[in-house]
CSV table of N, CA and C in Angstrom, one decimal:
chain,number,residue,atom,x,y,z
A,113,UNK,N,27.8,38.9,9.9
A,113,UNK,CA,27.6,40.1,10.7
A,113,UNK,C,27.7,39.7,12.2
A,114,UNK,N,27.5,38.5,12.7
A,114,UNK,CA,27.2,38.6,14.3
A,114,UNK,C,28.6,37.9,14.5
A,115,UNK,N,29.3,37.4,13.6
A,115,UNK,CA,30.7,36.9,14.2
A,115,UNK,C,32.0,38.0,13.8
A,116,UNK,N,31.9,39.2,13.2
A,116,UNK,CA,33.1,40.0,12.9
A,116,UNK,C,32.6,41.1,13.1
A,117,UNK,N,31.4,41.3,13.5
A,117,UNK,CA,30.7,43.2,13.4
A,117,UNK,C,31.1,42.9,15.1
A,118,UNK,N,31.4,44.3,15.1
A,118,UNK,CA,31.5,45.0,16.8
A,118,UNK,C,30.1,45.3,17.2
A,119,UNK,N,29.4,45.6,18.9
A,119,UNK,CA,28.4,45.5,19.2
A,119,UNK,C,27.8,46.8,18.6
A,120,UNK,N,27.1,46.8,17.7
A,120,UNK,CA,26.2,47.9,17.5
A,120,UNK,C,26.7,48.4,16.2
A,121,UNK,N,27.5,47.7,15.7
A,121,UNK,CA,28.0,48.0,14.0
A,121,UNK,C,27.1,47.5,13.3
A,122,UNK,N,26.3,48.3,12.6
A,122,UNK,CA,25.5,47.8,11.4
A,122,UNK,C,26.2,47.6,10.7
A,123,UNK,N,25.6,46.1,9.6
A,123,UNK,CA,26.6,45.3,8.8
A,123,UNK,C,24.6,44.9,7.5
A,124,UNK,N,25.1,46.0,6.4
A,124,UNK,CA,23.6,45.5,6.1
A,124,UNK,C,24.3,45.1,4.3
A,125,UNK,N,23.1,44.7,3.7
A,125,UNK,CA,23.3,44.0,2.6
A,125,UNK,C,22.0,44.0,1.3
A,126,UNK,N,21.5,44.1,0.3
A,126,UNK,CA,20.7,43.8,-0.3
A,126,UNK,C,20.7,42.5,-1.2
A,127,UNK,N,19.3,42.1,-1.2
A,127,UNK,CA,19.1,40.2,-1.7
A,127,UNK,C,19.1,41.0,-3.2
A,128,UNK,N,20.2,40.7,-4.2
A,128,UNK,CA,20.2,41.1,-5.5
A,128,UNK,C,18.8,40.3,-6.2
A,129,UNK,N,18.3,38.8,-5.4
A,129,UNK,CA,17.1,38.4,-6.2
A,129,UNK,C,15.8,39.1,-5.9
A,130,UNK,N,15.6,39.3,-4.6
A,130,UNK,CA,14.5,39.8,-4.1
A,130,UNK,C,14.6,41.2,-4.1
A,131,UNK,N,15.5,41.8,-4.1
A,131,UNK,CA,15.6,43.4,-3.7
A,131,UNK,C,15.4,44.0,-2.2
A,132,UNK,N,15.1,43.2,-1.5
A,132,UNK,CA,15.1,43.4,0.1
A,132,UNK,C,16.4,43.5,0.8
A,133,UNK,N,16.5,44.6,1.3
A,133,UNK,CA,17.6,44.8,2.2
A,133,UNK,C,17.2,44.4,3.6
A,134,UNK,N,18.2,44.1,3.5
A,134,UNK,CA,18.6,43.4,5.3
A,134,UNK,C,19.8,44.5,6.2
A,135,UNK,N,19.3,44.7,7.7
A,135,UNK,CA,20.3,45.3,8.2
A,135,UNK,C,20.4,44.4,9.6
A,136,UNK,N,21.7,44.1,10.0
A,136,UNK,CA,22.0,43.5,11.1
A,136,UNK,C,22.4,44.3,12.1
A,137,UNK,N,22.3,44.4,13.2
A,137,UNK,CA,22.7,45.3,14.5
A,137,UNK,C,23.2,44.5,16.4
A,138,UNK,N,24.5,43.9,15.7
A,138,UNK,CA,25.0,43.4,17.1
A,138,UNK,C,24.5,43.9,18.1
A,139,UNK,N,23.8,43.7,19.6
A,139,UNK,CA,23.7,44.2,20.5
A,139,UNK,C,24.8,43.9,21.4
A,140,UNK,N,24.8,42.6,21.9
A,140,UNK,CA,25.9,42.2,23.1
A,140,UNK,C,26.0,40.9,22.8
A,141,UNK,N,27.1,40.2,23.6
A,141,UNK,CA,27.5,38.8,23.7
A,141,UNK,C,27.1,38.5,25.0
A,142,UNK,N,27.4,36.8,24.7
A,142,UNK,CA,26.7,36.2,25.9
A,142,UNK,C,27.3,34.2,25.8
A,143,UNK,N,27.3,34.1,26.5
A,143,UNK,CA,27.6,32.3,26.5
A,143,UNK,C,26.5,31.8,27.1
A,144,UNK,N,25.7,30.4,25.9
A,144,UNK,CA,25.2,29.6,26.5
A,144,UNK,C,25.4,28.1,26.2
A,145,UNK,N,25.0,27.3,26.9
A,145,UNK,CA,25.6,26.0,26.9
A,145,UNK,C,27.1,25.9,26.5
A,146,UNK,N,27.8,26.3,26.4
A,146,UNK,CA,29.2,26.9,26.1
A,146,UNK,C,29.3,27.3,24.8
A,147,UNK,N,28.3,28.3,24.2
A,147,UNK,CA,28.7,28.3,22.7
A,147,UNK,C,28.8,30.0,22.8
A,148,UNK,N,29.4,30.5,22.0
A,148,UNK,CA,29.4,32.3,21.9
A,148,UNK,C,27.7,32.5,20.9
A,149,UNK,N,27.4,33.2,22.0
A,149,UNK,CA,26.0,33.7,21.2
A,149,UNK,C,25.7,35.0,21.1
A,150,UNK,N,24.8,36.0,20.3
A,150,UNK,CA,24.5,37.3,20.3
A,150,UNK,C,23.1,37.8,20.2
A,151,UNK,N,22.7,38.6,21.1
A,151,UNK,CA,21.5,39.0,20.7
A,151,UNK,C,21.8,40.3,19.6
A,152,UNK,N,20.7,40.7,18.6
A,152,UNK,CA,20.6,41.6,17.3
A,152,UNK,C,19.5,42.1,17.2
A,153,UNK,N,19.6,42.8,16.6
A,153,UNK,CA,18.2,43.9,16.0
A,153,UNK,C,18.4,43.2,14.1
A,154,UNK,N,17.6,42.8,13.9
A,154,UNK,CA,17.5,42.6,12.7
A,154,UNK,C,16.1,43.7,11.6
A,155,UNK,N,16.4,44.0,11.0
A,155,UNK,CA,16.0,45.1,9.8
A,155,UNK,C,15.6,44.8,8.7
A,156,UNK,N,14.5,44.3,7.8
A,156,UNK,CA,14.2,44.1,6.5
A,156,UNK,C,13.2,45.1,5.7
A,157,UNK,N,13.6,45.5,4.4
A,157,UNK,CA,12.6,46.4,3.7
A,157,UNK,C,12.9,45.7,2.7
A,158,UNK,N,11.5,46.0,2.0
A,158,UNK,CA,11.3,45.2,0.6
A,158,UNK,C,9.7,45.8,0.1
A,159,UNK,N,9.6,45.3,-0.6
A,159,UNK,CA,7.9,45.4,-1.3
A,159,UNK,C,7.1,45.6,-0.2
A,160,UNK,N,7.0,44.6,0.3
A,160,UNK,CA,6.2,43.8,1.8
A,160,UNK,C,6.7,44.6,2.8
A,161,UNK,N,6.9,46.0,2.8
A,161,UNK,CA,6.9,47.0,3.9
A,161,UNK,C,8.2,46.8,5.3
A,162,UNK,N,8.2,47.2,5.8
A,162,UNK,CA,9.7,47.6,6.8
A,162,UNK,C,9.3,46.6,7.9
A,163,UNK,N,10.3,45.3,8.4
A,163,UNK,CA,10.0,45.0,9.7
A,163,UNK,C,11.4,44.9,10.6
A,164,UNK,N,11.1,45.2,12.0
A,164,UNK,CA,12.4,45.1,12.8
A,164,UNK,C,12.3,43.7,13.7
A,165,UNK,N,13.1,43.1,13.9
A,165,UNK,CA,13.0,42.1,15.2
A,165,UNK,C,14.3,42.0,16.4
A,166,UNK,N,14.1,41.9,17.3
A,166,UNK,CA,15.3,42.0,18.4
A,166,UNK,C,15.3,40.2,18.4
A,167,UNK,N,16.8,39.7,18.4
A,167,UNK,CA,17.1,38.2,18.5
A,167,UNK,C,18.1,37.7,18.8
A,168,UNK,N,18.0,36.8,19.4
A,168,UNK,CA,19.2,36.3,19.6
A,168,UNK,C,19.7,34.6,18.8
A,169,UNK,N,20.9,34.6,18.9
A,169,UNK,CA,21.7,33.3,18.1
A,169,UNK,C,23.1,33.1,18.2
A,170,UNK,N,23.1,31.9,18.6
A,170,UNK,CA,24.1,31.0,18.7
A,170,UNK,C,25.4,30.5,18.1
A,171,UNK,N,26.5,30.7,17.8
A,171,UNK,CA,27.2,29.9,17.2
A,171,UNK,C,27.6,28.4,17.5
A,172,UNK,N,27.3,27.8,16.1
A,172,UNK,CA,27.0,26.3,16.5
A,172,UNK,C,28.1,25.7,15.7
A,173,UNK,N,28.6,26.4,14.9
A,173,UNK,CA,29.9,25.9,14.1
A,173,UNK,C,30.5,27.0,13.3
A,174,UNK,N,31.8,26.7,12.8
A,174,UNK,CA,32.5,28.5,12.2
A,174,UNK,C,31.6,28.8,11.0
A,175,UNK,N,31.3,29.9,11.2
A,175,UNK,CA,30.1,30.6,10.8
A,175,UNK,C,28.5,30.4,10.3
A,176,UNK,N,28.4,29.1,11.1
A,176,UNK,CA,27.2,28.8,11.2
A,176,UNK,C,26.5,29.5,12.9
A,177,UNK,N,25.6,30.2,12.4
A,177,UNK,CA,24.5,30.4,13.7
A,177,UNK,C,23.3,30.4,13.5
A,178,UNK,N,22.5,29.5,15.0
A,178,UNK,CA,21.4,29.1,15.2
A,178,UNK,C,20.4,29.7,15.9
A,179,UNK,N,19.2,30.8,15.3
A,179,UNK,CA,18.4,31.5,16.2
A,179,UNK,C,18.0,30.8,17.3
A,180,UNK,N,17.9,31.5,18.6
A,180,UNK,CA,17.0,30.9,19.4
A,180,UNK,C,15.9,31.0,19.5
């Protein structure tokens, strides 16, 4: 989601083990230490009730990224 979704394209998914859906929400780009990073709105519902977080993360290798 944060390397192919456009800023603000929700890109969501459900954990077929857990049943929690996850939703991701590109906000903007940004460079730090020279790596492409993004801050997101991240979205989980499950059993254990609805949480949102705003975050950001790094790309540290092709398609690996590292919260900050």
């Amino acid at each position: 989601a944060l390397e192919l979704a456009h800023d603000r394209q929700t890109v969501h998914w459900v954990n077929p083990n857990t049943g929690v859906t996850y939703r991701v929400t590109p906000l903007s780009g940004f460079t730090q230490n020279g790596n492409k990073c993004r801050e997101y709105m991240l979205y989980t519902s499950g059993d254990s009730g609805d949480e949102s977080a705003h975050e950001k993360a790094c790309l540290v290798s092709r398609g690996t990224w590292k919260p900050l």
